[in-house]
PDB file of C-alpha atoms and ligand atoms in Angstrom:
ATOM      1  CA  UNK A   1       1.302   5.100   3.104  1.00  0.00           C
ATOM      2  CA  UNK A   2       3.411   5.558   6.194  1.00  0.00           C
ATOM      3  CA  UNK A   3       6.632   3.599   6.090  1.00  0.00           C
ATOM      4  CA  UNK A   4       9.338   2.693   8.578  1.00  0.00           C
ATOM      5  CA  UNK A   5      13.029   2.162   7.928  1.00  0.00           C
ATOM      6  CA  UNK A   6      14.273  -1.117   9.342  1.00  0.00           C
ATOM      7  CA  UNK A   7      17.515  -3.064   9.297  1.00  0.00           C
ATOM      8  CA  UNK A   8      17.675  -6.794   8.633  1.00  0.00           C
ATOM      9  CA  UNK A   9      19.018  -8.027  11.957  1.00  0.00           C
ATOM     10  CA  UNK A  10      18.986 -11.780  11.252  1.00  0.00           C
ATOM     11  CA  UNK A  11      18.044 -14.268   8.561  1.00  0.00           C
ATOM     12  CA  UNK A  12      17.511 -17.944   9.396  1.00  0.00           C
ATOM     13  CA  UNK A  13      16.253 -21.115   7.789  1.00  0.00           C
ATOM     14  CA  UNK A  14      12.667 -21.705   8.927  1.00  0.00           C
ATOM     15  CA  UNK A  15      12.635 -25.347   7.790  1.00  0.00           C
ATOM     16  CA  UNK A  16      15.358 -27.959   7.174  1.00  0.00           C
ATOM     17  CA  UNK A  17      15.210 -27.587   3.370  1.00  0.00           C
ATOM     18  CA  UNK A  18      15.661 -23.811   3.526  1.00  0.00           C
ATOM     19  CA  UNK A  19      12.681 -23.137   1.248  1.00  0.00           C
ATOM     20  CA  UNK A  20      11.316 -20.900   4.004  1.00  0.00           C
ATOM     21  CA  UNK A  21      13.411 -18.283   5.789  1.00  0.00           C
ATOM     22  CA  UNK A  22      12.705 -15.899   8.628  1.00  0.00           C
ATOM     23  CA  UNK A  23      13.772 -12.261   8.499  1.00  0.00           C
ATOM     24  CA  UNK A  24      14.078 -10.314  11.723  1.00  0.00           C
ATOM     25  CA  UNK A  25      13.680  -6.593  11.148  1.00  0.00           C
ATOM     26  CA  UNK A  26      14.738  -4.044  13.756  1.00  0.00           C
ATOM     27  CA  UNK A  27      14.312  -0.262  13.660  1.00  0.00           C
ATOM     28  CA  UNK A  28      17.014   1.504  11.653  1.00  0.00           C
ATOM     29  CA  UNK A  29      17.028   4.091  14.426  1.00  0.00           C
ATOM     30  CA  UNK A  30      17.421   1.992  17.595  1.00  0.00           C
ATOM     31  CA  UNK A  31      16.100   4.851  19.741  1.00  0.00           C
ATOM     32  CA  UNK A  32      12.715   4.737  17.995  1.00  0.00           C
ATOM     33  CA  UNK A  33      10.448   1.760  18.701  1.00  0.00           C
ATOM     34  CA  UNK A  34       8.658   0.154  15.794  1.00  0.00           C
ATOM     35  CA  UNK A  35       4.954   0.981  15.408  1.00  0.00           C
ATOM     36  CA  UNK A  36       2.817  -1.445  17.423  1.00  0.00           C
ATOM     37  CA  UNK A  37       0.848  -4.180  15.685  1.00  0.00           C
ATOM     38  CA  UNK A  38      -2.041  -6.532  16.392  1.00  0.00           C
ATOM     39  CA  UNK A  39      -2.059 -10.294  15.919  1.00  0.00           C
ATOM     40  CA  UNK A  40      -2.942 -11.065  12.286  1.00  0.00           C
ATOM     41  CA  UNK A  41      -1.293  -7.900  10.912  1.00  0.00           C
ATOM     42  CA  UNK A  42       1.004  -7.724   7.889  1.00  0.00           C
ATOM     43  CA  UNK A  43       3.543  -5.249   6.545  1.00  0.00           C
ATOM     44  CA  UNK A  44       4.304  -4.240   2.974  1.00  0.00           C
ATOM     45  CA  UNK A  45       7.989  -4.869   2.307  1.00  0.00           C
ATOM     46  CA  UNK A  46       9.500  -2.502  -0.284  1.00  0.00           C
ATOM     47  CA  UNK A  47      11.893  -4.598  -2.354  1.00  0.00           C
ATOM     48  CA  UNK A  48      12.160  -2.094  -5.196  1.00  0.00           C
ATOM     49  CA  UNK A  49      10.321   0.868  -6.697  1.00  0.00           C
ATOM     50  CA  UNK A  50       7.634  -1.398  -8.154  1.00  0.00           C
ATOM     51  CA  UNK A  51       8.226  -4.531  -6.111  1.00  0.00           C
ATOM     52  CA  UNK A  52       6.221  -4.421  -2.897  1.00  0.00           C
ATOM     53  CA  UNK A  53       5.085  -7.565  -1.138  1.00  0.00           C
ATOM     54  CA  UNK A  54       2.904  -8.273   1.877  1.00  0.00           C
ATOM     55  CA  UNK A  55       4.122 -10.554   4.661  1.00  0.00           C
ATOM     56  CA  UNK A  56       2.335 -11.414   7.897  1.00  0.00           C
ATOM     57  CA  UNK A  57       4.070 -10.658  11.176  1.00  0.00           C
ATOM     58  CA  UNK A  58       4.637 -13.891  13.069  1.00  0.00           C
ATOM     59  CA  UNK A  59       6.066 -12.644  16.334  1.00  0.00           C
ATOM     60  CA  UNK A  60       4.200 -11.628  19.460  1.00  0.00           C
ATOM     61  CA  UNK A  61       2.360  -8.288  19.323  1.00  0.00           C
ATOM     62  CA  UNK A  62       4.044  -7.605  22.679  1.00  0.00           C
ATOM     63  CA  UNK A  63       7.391  -7.212  20.848  1.00  0.00           C
ATOM     64  CA  UNK A  64       8.114  -3.533  20.316  1.00  0.00           C
ATOM     65  CA  UNK A  65      11.679  -3.927  19.045  1.00  0.00           C
ATOM     66  CA  UNK A  66      11.292  -6.194  16.031  1.00  0.00           C
ATOM     67  CA  UNK A  67       9.119  -7.470  13.206  1.00  0.00           C
ATOM     68  CA  UNK A  68       9.520 -11.119  12.274  1.00  0.00           C
ATOM     69  CA  UNK A  69       8.392 -12.351   8.851  1.00  0.00           C
ATOM     70  CA  UNK A  70       8.815 -15.668   7.082  1.00  0.00           C
ATOM     71  CA  UNK A  71       9.126 -16.032   3.316  1.00  0.00           C
ATOM     72  CA  UNK A  72       8.657 -19.274   1.423  1.00  0.00           C
ATOM     73  CA  UNK A  73      10.518 -19.220  -1.876  1.00  0.00           C
ATOM     74  CA  UNK A  74       8.205 -19.688  -4.843  1.00  0.00           C
ATOM     75  CA  UNK A  75      10.170 -19.701  -8.104  1.00  0.00           C
ATOM     76  CA  UNK A  76       6.918 -19.828 -10.055  1.00  0.00           C
ATOM     77  CA  UNK A  77       5.626 -16.714  -8.287  1.00  0.00           C
ATOM     78  CA  UNK A  78       5.760 -13.038  -9.194  1.00  0.00           C
ATOM     79  CA  UNK A  79       9.334 -12.479  -7.992  1.00  0.00           C
ATOM     80  CA  UNK A  80       8.869 -11.200  -4.452  1.00  0.00           C
ATOM     81  CA  UNK A  81       9.925 -14.331  -2.599  1.00  0.00           C
ATOM     82  CA  UNK A  82      12.860 -14.940  -4.967  1.00  0.00           C
ATOM     83  CA  UNK A  83      14.044 -11.351  -4.390  1.00  0.00           C
ATOM     84  CA  UNK A  84      13.785 -11.809  -0.627  1.00  0.00           C
ATOM     85  CA  UNK A  85      15.839 -15.028  -0.735  1.00  0.00           C
ATOM     86  CA  UNK A  86      18.425 -13.802  -3.282  1.00  0.00           C
ATOM     87  CA  UNK A  87      18.914 -10.136  -2.584  1.00  0.00           C
ATOM     88  CA  UNK A  88      18.238  -9.472   1.084  1.00  0.00           C
ATOM     89  CA  UNK A  89      21.199  -9.784   3.424  1.00  0.00           C
ATOM     90  CA  UNK A  90      21.857  -9.163   7.112  1.00  0.00           C
ATOM     91  CA  UNK A  91      22.610  -5.511   7.817  1.00  0.00           C
ATOM     92  CA  UNK A  92      20.672  -4.268   4.811  1.00  0.00           C
ATOM     93  CA  UNK A  93      18.093  -1.512   5.216  1.00  0.00           C
ATOM     94  CA  UNK A  94      14.553  -2.444   4.328  1.00  0.00           C
ATOM     95  CA  UNK A  95      11.598  -0.067   4.148  1.00  0.00           C
ATOM     96  CA  UNK A  96       8.307  -1.499   5.345  1.00  0.00           C
ATOM     97  CA  UNK A  97       4.848  -0.039   5.798  1.00  0.00           C
ATOM     98  CA  UNK A  98       3.347   0.458   9.204  1.00  0.00           C
ATOM     99  CA  UNK A  99       1.484  -2.776  10.068  1.00  0.00           C
ATOM    100  CA  UNK A 100      -2.052  -3.154   8.744  1.00  0.00           C
ATOM    101  CA  UNK A 101      -4.506  -5.739  10.067  1.00  0.00           C
ATOM    102  CA  UNK A 102      -7.085  -7.270   7.713  1.00  0.00           C
ATOM    103  CA  UNK A 103      -7.255 -10.506   9.750  1.00  0.00           C
ATOM    104  CA  UNK A 104      -8.044  -9.336  13.286  1.00  0.00           C
ATOM    105  CA  UNK A 105      -8.902 -11.594  16.215  1.00  0.00           C
ATOM    106  CA  UNK A 106     -12.552 -10.949  17.018  1.00  0.00           C
ATOM    107  CA  UNK A 107     -13.859 -11.632  20.541  1.00  0.00           C
ATOM    108  CA  UNK A 108     -14.712 -15.273  21.318  1.00  0.00           C
ATOM    109  CA  UNK A 109     -14.436 -17.750  24.187  1.00  0.00           C
ATOM    110  CA  UNK A 110     -12.439 -20.234  22.154  1.00  0.00           C
ATOM    111  CA  UNK A 111     -10.487 -20.288  18.901  1.00  0.00           C
ATOM    112  CA  UNK A 112      -9.530 -22.977  16.415  1.00  0.00           C
ATOM    113  CA  UNK A 113      -6.558 -21.936  14.276  1.00  0.00           C
ATOM    114  CA  UNK A 114      -5.970 -23.977  11.108  1.00  0.00           C
ATOM    115  CA  UNK A 115      -2.810 -23.400   9.039  1.00  0.00           C
ATOM    116  CA  UNK A 116      -1.640 -24.858   5.741  1.00  0.00           C
ATOM    117  CA  UNK A 117       2.153 -24.590   5.252  1.00  0.00           C
ATOM    118  CA  UNK A 118       3.459 -21.034   5.362  1.00  0.00           C
ATOM    119  CA  UNK A 119      -0.096 -19.904   6.243  1.00  0.00           C
ATOM    120  CA  UNK A 120       0.913 -20.491   9.839  1.00  0.00           C
ATOM    121  CA  UNK A 121       2.620 -17.077  10.045  1.00  0.00           C
ATOM    122  CA  UNK A 122      -0.290 -14.851  11.188  1.00  0.00           C
ATOM    123  CA  UNK A 123      -1.675 -17.688  13.314  1.00  0.00           C
ATOM    124  CA  UNK A 124       1.559 -17.844  15.355  1.00  0.00           C
ATOM    125  CA  UNK A 125       1.166 -14.210  16.302  1.00  0.00           C
ATOM    126  CA  UNK A 126      -2.459 -14.941  17.221  1.00  0.00           C
ATOM    127  CA  UNK A 127      -1.381 -17.950  19.301  1.00  0.00           C
ATOM    128  CA  UNK A 128       1.088 -15.773  21.211  1.00  0.00           C
ATOM    129  CA  UNK A 129      -1.633 -13.217  21.845  1.00  0.00           C
ATOM    130  CA  UNK A 130      -4.237 -15.778  22.951  1.00  0.00           C
ATOM    131  CA  UNK A 131      -1.739 -17.569  25.211  1.00  0.00           C
ATOM    132  CA  UNK A 132      -0.823 -14.234  26.823  1.00  0.00           C
ATOM    133  CA  UNK A 133      -4.518 -13.478  27.393  1.00  0.00           C
ATOM    134  CA  UNK A 134      -5.160 -16.965  28.820  1.00  0.00           C
ATOM    135  CA  UNK A 135      -7.790 -17.714  26.165  1.00  0.00           C
ATOM    136  CA  UNK A 136      -8.564 -21.292  25.085  1.00  0.00           C
ATOM    137  CA  UNK A 137      -7.325 -22.252  21.614  1.00  0.00           C
ATOM    138  CA  UNK A 138      -5.827 -25.005  19.504  1.00  0.00           C
ATOM    139  CA  UNK A 139      -3.579 -24.634  16.466  1.00  0.00           C
ATOM    140  CA  UNK A 140      -3.593 -27.239  13.695  1.00  0.00           C
ATOM    141  CA  UNK A 141      -0.614 -27.078  11.352  1.00  0.00           C
ATOM    142  CA  UNK A 142      -0.782 -28.989   8.070  1.00  0.00           C
ATOM    143  CA  UNK A 143       2.317 -29.505   5.914  1.00  0.00           C
ATOM    144  CA  UNK A 144       3.367 -31.934   3.202  1.00  0.00           C
ATOM    145  CA  UNK A 145       6.234 -33.319   5.319  1.00  0.00           C
ATOM    146  CA  UNK A 146       8.123 -32.434   8.502  1.00  0.00           C
ATOM    147  CA  UNK A 147      11.133 -31.249   6.438  1.00  0.00           C
ATOM    148  CA  UNK A 148       8.901 -28.723   4.669  1.00  0.00           C
ATOM    149  CA  UNK A 149       6.942 -27.570   7.735  1.00  0.00           C
ATOM    150  CA  UNK A 150       8.016 -24.002   8.493  1.00  0.00           C
ATOM    151  CA  UNK A 151       8.755 -22.550  11.899  1.00  0.00           C
ATOM    152  CA  UNK A 152       8.877 -25.740  13.953  1.00  0.00           C
ATOM    153  CA  UNK A 153      11.586 -24.310  16.197  1.00  0.00           C
ATOM    154  CA  UNK A 154       9.516 -21.182  16.806  1.00  0.00           C
ATOM    155  CA  UNK A 155       6.618 -23.453  17.840  1.00  0.00           C
ATOM    156  CA  UNK A 156       8.844 -25.655  20.046  1.00  0.00           C
ATOM    157  CA  UNK A 157      10.154 -22.595  21.905  1.00  0.00           C
ATOM    158  CA  UNK A 158       6.731 -20.999  22.356  1.00  0.00           C
ATOM    159  CA  UNK A 159       4.507 -20.898  25.419  1.00  0.00           C
ATOM    160  CA  UNK A 160       1.769 -22.665  23.449  1.00  0.00           C
ATOM    161  CA  UNK A 161       3.689 -25.631  22.020  1.00  0.00           C
ATOM    162  CA  UNK A 162       1.374 -28.156  23.728  1.00  0.00           C
ATOM    163  CA  UNK A 163      -1.636 -26.660  21.919  1.00  0.00           C
ATOM    164  CA  UNK A 164      -0.191 -27.260  18.457  1.00  0.00           C
ATOM    165  CA  UNK A 165      -1.315 -30.323  16.504  1.00  0.00           C
ATOM    166  CA  UNK A 166       0.998 -31.165  13.578  1.00  0.00           C
ATOM    167  CA  UNK A 167      -0.478 -32.910  10.516  1.00  0.00           C
ATOM    168  CA  UNK A 168       1.799 -34.318   7.785  1.00  0.00           C
ATOM    169  CA  UNK A 169       0.531 -35.459   4.377  1.00  0.00           C
ATOM    170  CA  UNK A 170       3.394 -37.941   3.903  1.00  0.00           C
ATOM    171  CA  UNK A 171       2.181 -39.687   7.061  1.00  0.00           C
ATOM    172  CA  UNK A 172      -1.341 -39.962   5.671  1.00  0.00           C
ATOM    173  CA  UNK A 173      -2.610 -37.014   7.696  1.00  0.00           C
ATOM    174  CA  UNK A 174      -3.610 -34.326   5.200  1.00  0.00           C
ATOM    175  CA  UNK A 175      -6.480 -31.834   5.289  1.00  0.00           C
ATOM    176  CA  UNK A 176      -8.394 -34.084   2.880  1.00  0.00           C
ATOM    177  CA  UNK A 177      -8.033 -37.191   5.069  1.00  0.00           C
ATOM    178  CA  UNK A 178      -8.237 -35.609   8.517  1.00  0.00           C
ATOM    179  CA  UNK A 179     -10.020 -32.344   9.181  1.00  0.00           C
ATOM    180  CA  UNK A 180      -9.534 -31.377  12.857  1.00  0.00           C
ATOM    181  CA  UNK A 181     -12.083 -33.424  14.824  1.00  0.00           C
ATOM    182  CA  UNK A 182     -13.230 -30.322  16.684  1.00  0.00           C
ATOM    183  CA  UNK A 183     -14.551 -28.901  13.405  1.00  0.00           C
ATOM    184  CA  UNK A 184     -16.882 -31.871  12.877  1.00  0.00           C
ATOM    185  CA  UNK A 185     -19.531 -30.274  15.113  1.00  0.00           C
ATOM    186  CA  UNK A 186     -20.068 -26.517  15.460  1.00  0.00           C
ATOM    187  CA  UNK A 187     -19.290 -24.693  18.703  1.00  0.00           C
ATOM    188  CA  UNK A 188     -21.269 -21.421  18.947  1.00  0.00           C
ATOM    189  CA  UNK A 189     -18.711 -20.004  21.401  1.00  0.00           C
ATOM    190  CA  UNK A 190     -15.759 -20.492  19.031  1.00  0.00           C
ATOM    191  CA  UNK A 191     -14.248 -18.732  16.022  1.00  0.00           C
ATOM    192  CA  UNK A 192     -12.130 -20.469  13.390  1.00  0.00           C
ATOM    193  CA  UNK A 193      -9.170 -18.730  11.713  1.00  0.00           C
ATOM    194  CA  UNK A 194      -7.796 -20.369   8.578  1.00  0.00           C
ATOM    195  CA  UNK A 195      -4.732 -19.424   6.532  1.00  0.00           C
ATOM    196  CA  UNK A 196      -3.035 -21.326   3.731  1.00  0.00           C
ATOM    197  CA  UNK A 197      -3.317 -22.017   0.005  1.00  0.00           C
ATOM    198  CA  UNK A 198      -6.672 -21.256  -1.637  1.00  0.00           C
ATOM    199  CA  UNK A 199      -7.704 -24.898  -2.108  1.00  0.00           C
ATOM    200  CA  UNK A 200      -6.798 -25.654   1.510  1.00  0.00           C
ATOM    201  CA  UNK A 201      -8.915 -22.782   2.857  1.00  0.00           C
ATOM    202  CA  UNK A 202     -11.806 -23.648   0.565  1.00  0.00           C
ATOM    203  CA  UNK A 203     -11.777 -27.254   1.725  1.00  0.00           C
ATOM    204  CA  UNK A 204     -11.720 -26.287   5.414  1.00  0.00           C
ATOM    205  CA  UNK A 205     -14.493 -23.691   5.062  1.00  0.00           C
ATOM    206  CA  UNK A 206     -16.680 -25.929   2.873  1.00  0.00           C
ATOM    207  CA  UNK A 207     -16.339 -28.885   5.223  1.00  0.00           C
ATOM    208  CA  UNK A 208     -16.880 -26.816   8.365  1.00  0.00           C
ATOM    209  CA  UNK A 209     -19.900 -25.101   6.788  1.00  0.00           C
ATOM    210  CA  UNK A 210     -21.358 -28.485   5.857  1.00  0.00           C
ATOM    211  CA  UNK A 211     -20.870 -29.532   9.500  1.00  0.00           C
ATOM    212  CA  UNK A 212     -22.973 -26.559  10.653  1.00  0.00           C
ATOM    213  CA  UNK A 213     -20.446 -23.775  11.396  1.00  0.00           C
ATOM    214  CA  UNK A 214     -21.869 -20.343  10.521  1.00  0.00           C
ATOM    215  CA  UNK A 215     -20.104 -18.183   7.901  1.00  0.00           C
ATOM    216  CA  UNK A 216     -19.457 -15.472  10.508  1.00  0.00           C
ATOM    217  CA  UNK A 217     -17.451 -17.965  12.573  1.00  0.00           C
ATOM    218  CA  UNK A 218     -15.006 -18.782   9.767  1.00  0.00           C
ATOM    219  CA  UNK A 219     -12.254 -16.270   9.011  1.00  0.00           C
ATOM    220  CA  UNK A 220      -9.682 -16.641   6.260  1.00  0.00           C
ATOM    221  CA  UNK A 221      -6.730 -14.676   4.943  1.00  0.00           C
ATOM    222  CA  UNK A 222      -5.741 -15.040   1.332  1.00  0.00           C
ATOM    223  CA  UNK A 223      -2.254 -14.699  -0.150  1.00  0.00           C
ATOM    224  CA  UNK A 224      -3.581 -14.524  -3.708  1.00  0.00           C
ATOM    225  CA  UNK A 225      -6.858 -13.228  -5.155  1.00  0.00           C
ATOM    226  CA  UNK A 226      -9.683 -15.726  -5.610  1.00  0.00           C
ATOM    227  CA  UNK A 227     -10.230 -16.842  -9.210  1.00  0.00           C
ATOM    228  CA  UNK A 228     -13.193 -15.071 -10.828  1.00  0.00           C
ATOM    229  CA  UNK A 229     -15.254 -15.686 -13.915  1.00  0.00           C
ATOM    230  CA  UNK A 230     -15.400 -12.963 -16.612  1.00  0.00           C
ATOM    231  CA  UNK A 231     -18.365 -10.619 -16.087  1.00  0.00           C
ATOM    232  CA  UNK A 232     -19.513  -8.910 -19.304  1.00  0.00           C
ATOM    233  CA  UNK A 233     -21.678  -6.533 -17.240  1.00  0.00           C
ATOM    234  CA  UNK A 234     -18.679  -4.916 -15.543  1.00  0.00           C
ATOM    235  CA  UNK A 235     -15.568  -5.922 -17.512  1.00  0.00           C
ATOM    236  CA  UNK A 236     -16.193  -3.167 -20.088  1.00  0.00           C
ATOM    237  CA  UNK A 237     -15.591   0.587 -20.122  1.00  0.00           C
ATOM    238  CA  UNK A 238     -16.950   3.075 -17.549  1.00  0.00           C
ATOM    239  CA  UNK A 239     -15.980   6.563 -16.427  1.00  0.00           C
ATOM    240  CA  UNK A 240     -14.340   7.763 -13.264  1.00  0.00           C
ATOM    241  CA  UNK A 241     -14.631  11.331 -11.971  1.00  0.00           C
ATOM    242  CA  UNK A 242     -12.229  12.988  -9.518  1.00  0.00           C
ATOM    243  CA  UNK A 243     -14.420  14.974  -7.124  1.00  0.00           C
ATOM    244  CA  UNK A 244     -11.848  17.649  -6.217  1.00  0.00           C
ATOM    245  CA  UNK A 245     -11.230  18.713  -9.838  1.00  0.00           C
ATOM    246  CA  UNK A 246     -14.371  17.501 -11.605  1.00  0.00           C
ATOM    247  CA  UNK A 247     -12.202  15.818 -14.242  1.00  0.00           C
ATOM    248  CA  UNK A 248     -13.736  12.672 -15.720  1.00  0.00           C
ATOM    249  CA  UNK A 249     -11.814   9.916 -17.515  1.00  0.00           C
ATOM    250  CA  UNK A 250     -12.806   6.737 -19.353  1.00  0.00           C
ATOM    251  CA  UNK A 251     -11.585   3.473 -17.834  1.00  0.00           C
ATOM    252  CA  UNK A 252     -11.289   1.026 -20.743  1.00  0.00           C
ATOM    253  CA  UNK A 253     -11.641  -2.727 -20.370  1.00  0.00           C
ATOM    254  CA  UNK A 254      -8.334  -4.333 -19.302  1.00  0.00           C
ATOM    255  CA  UNK A 255      -7.250  -1.066 -17.641  1.00  0.00           C
ATOM    256  CA  UNK A 256      -7.535  -0.345 -13.936  1.00  0.00           C
ATOM    257  CA  UNK A 257      -8.860   2.835 -12.356  1.00  0.00           C
ATOM    258  CA  UNK A 258      -5.443   3.320 -10.760  1.00  0.00           C
ATOM    259  CA  UNK A 259      -3.677   3.133 -14.119  1.00  0.00           C
ATOM    260  CA  UNK A 260      -6.053   5.695 -15.649  1.00  0.00           C
ATOM    261  CA  UNK A 261      -5.650   8.086 -12.727  1.00  0.00           C
ATOM    262  CA  UNK A 262      -1.862   7.742 -12.737  1.00  0.00           C
ATOM    263  CA  UNK A 263      -1.796   8.433 -16.473  1.00  0.00           C
ATOM    264  CA  UNK A 264      -3.572  11.738 -15.807  1.00  0.00           C
ATOM    265  CA  UNK A 265      -1.221  12.729 -12.994  1.00  0.00           C
ATOM    266  CA  UNK A 266      -3.568  11.898 -10.127  1.00  0.00           C
ATOM    267  CA  UNK A 267      -1.542  10.603  -7.213  1.00  0.00           C
ATOM    268  CA  UNK A 268      -2.603   7.124  -6.177  1.00  0.00           C
ATOM    269  CA  UNK A 269      -1.276   4.844  -3.479  1.00  0.00           C
ATOM    270  CA  UNK A 270      -0.613   1.273  -4.529  1.00  0.00           C
ATOM    271  CA  UNK A 271       1.019  -1.753  -3.013  1.00  0.00           C
ATOM    272  CA  UNK A 272      -0.106  -5.296  -3.899  1.00  0.00           C
ATOM    273  CA  UNK A 273      -2.131  -4.234  -6.988  1.00  0.00           C
ATOM    274  CA  UNK A 274      -4.224  -7.380  -6.526  1.00  0.00           C
ATOM    275  CA  UNK A 275      -6.949  -6.287  -4.115  1.00  0.00           C
ATOM    276  CA  UNK A 276      -5.184  -8.004  -1.227  1.00  0.00           C
ATOM    277  CA  UNK A 277      -3.718  -5.251   0.949  1.00  0.00           C
ATOM    278  CA  UNK A 278      -6.107  -2.279   1.136  1.00  0.00           C
ATOM    279  CA  UNK A 279      -3.441   0.335   0.364  1.00  0.00           C
ATOM    280  CA  UNK A 280      -5.466   1.785  -2.514  1.00  0.00           C
ATOM    281  CA  UNK A 281      -8.877   1.990  -0.812  1.00  0.00           C
ATOM    282  CA  UNK A 282     -10.431   5.222  -2.059  1.00  0.00           C
ATOM    283  CA  UNK A 283     -13.683   6.931  -0.981  1.00  0.00           C
ATOM    284  CA  UNK A 284     -16.650   6.579  -3.360  1.00  0.00           C
ATOM    285  CA  UNK A 285     -18.988   9.582  -3.402  1.00  0.00           C
ATOM    286  CA  UNK A 286     -21.395   8.401  -6.133  1.00  0.00           C
ATOM    287  CA  UNK A 287     -21.913   5.382  -8.344  1.00  0.00           C
ATOM    288  CA  UNK A 288     -21.919   1.662  -7.623  1.00  0.00           C
ATOM    289  CA  UNK A 289     -18.569  -0.159  -7.472  1.00  0.00           C
ATOM    290  CA  UNK A 290     -18.054  -3.728  -8.636  1.00  0.00           C
ATOM    291  CA  UNK A 291     -15.849  -4.846  -5.744  1.00  0.00           C
ATOM    292  CA  UNK A 292     -13.110  -7.295  -6.701  1.00  0.00           C
ATOM    293  CA  UNK A 293     -10.930  -7.133  -3.615  1.00  0.00           C
ATOM    294  CA  UNK A 294     -10.278  -9.529  -0.755  1.00  0.00           C
ATOM    295  CA  UNK A 295      -9.925  -6.727   1.737  1.00  0.00           C
ATOM    296  CA  UNK A 296     -13.370  -5.427   2.613  1.00  0.00           C
ATOM    297  CA  UNK A 297     -16.005  -7.252   4.644  1.00  0.00           C
ATOM    298  CA  UNK A 298     -19.387  -8.049   3.093  1.00  0.00           C
ATOM    299  CA  UNK A 299     -20.860  -5.132   5.086  1.00  0.00           C
ATOM    300  CA  UNK A 300     -18.212  -2.728   3.818  1.00  0.00           C
ATOM    301  CA  UNK A 301     -18.784  -3.823   0.239  1.00  0.00           C
ATOM    302  CA  UNK A 302     -22.534  -3.407   0.592  1.00  0.00           C
ATOM    303  CA  UNK A 303     -22.018   0.124   1.947  1.00  0.00           C
ATOM    304  CA  UNK A 304     -20.205   1.054  -1.303  1.00  0.00           C
ATOM    305  CA  UNK A 305     -18.325   3.887   0.385  1.00  0.00           C
ATOM    306  CA  UNK A 306     -14.830   2.721  -0.643  1.00  0.00           C
ATOM    307  CA  UNK A 307     -13.235   0.973  -3.604  1.00  0.00           C
ATOM    308  CA  UNK A 308      -9.875  -0.693  -4.247  1.00  0.00           C
ATOM    309  CA  UNK A 309      -8.862   1.163  -7.383  1.00  0.00           C
ATOM    310  CA  UNK A 310      -6.145  -1.356  -8.290  1.00  0.00           C
ATOM    311  CA  UNK A 311      -8.620  -4.048  -9.345  1.00  0.00           C
ATOM    312  CA  UNK A 312     -12.285  -3.172  -8.769  1.00  0.00           C
ATOM    313  CA  UNK A 313     -14.547  -1.779 -11.458  1.00  0.00           C
ATOM    314  CA  UNK A 314     -17.999  -0.164 -11.726  1.00  0.00           C
ATOM    315  CA  UNK A 315     -21.583  -1.336 -12.092  1.00  0.00           C
ATOM    316  CA  UNK A 316     -22.708   2.217 -12.871  1.00  0.00           C
ATOM    317  CA  UNK A 317     -21.717   4.256 -15.930  1.00  0.00           C
ATOM    318  CA  UNK A 318     -19.651   6.566 -13.715  1.00  0.00           C
ATOM    319  CA  UNK A 319     -17.973   6.459 -10.331  1.00  0.00           C
ATOM    320  CA  UNK A 320     -17.194   9.647  -8.438  1.00  0.00           C
ATOM    321  CA  UNK A 321     -14.153   9.242  -6.225  1.00  0.00           C
ATOM    322  CA  UNK A 322     -13.324  11.310  -3.166  1.00  0.00           C
ATOM    323  CA  UNK A 323      -9.921  12.342  -4.453  1.00  0.00           C
TER     324      UNK A 323
HETATM  325  S1  FES B 401      -2.969  -1.962  -3.953  1.00  0.00           S
HETATM  326 FE1  FES B 401      -3.424  -3.571  -2.544  1.00  0.00          FE
HETATM  327  S2  FES B 401      -5.593  -3.593  -2.559  1.00  0.00           S
HETATM  328 FE2  FES B 401      -5.105  -2.207  -4.111  1.00  0.00          FE
END
């Protein structure tokens, strides 16, 4: 994975309670611009040798001199957000991956952007991009209360502030009581981009689908993997073969392909280790994967040419990997 050295240029509260903070990252070498990014992209932030977290870029893709991320502290989480809030200070160097986009803006005449809480981050970058292109869009931002709503100042100072519709649960305006009216009837010329907690995204997609929106019009980005039921057909042992050496190894239940390969000295690239980032996508030369990632499209999964080795398994007795 290609990485870039940055310096933390500024840290600021992103909401009055301080539970969300923005981090402005600039190139460590000011003479070298940061790699370009598209709206919807994220970077992997390297917080430690085994602590790597993905954060969406929320600034305009036109910015070549900075990456802006926002982190909501979650003390019940896996430690990434707590480390960002506790350990990262202004002036500190921070290694990040080059931006990767698993949530790209596809062509459409109109867009409806629907954010739950901190899920607004990639949608702000999209809003900047759409406003710059002169494309029609609206942005709905749901939050429990105004004091908890992140990035209000960023919205107020944007070129698209009049297109943003705030919704606050403590004012009786939650996603369960008030889905955006424009989602109540499908518009074939529009695409809908949704980002927020799992239950929020499920509710929006279920309700919009029931109203007649087509699955291809609804795009979501997850922060955490979807819950899955145990599958006795694929939870058990299978074998994995490394094409370049011919070596074949068993992958026991409860063990990932990546862990087995690493144990045998095969170099693997990992980041989120949850099927969320795509860093570990590996070519499949033979066999049928049991895809358990949130990264690939339905078409890519059906093609069975790549597998996320951090979490996916096998439907066939053996997988041959292009390593
Ligand atoms: S390491 Fe992120 S998808 Fe596998």
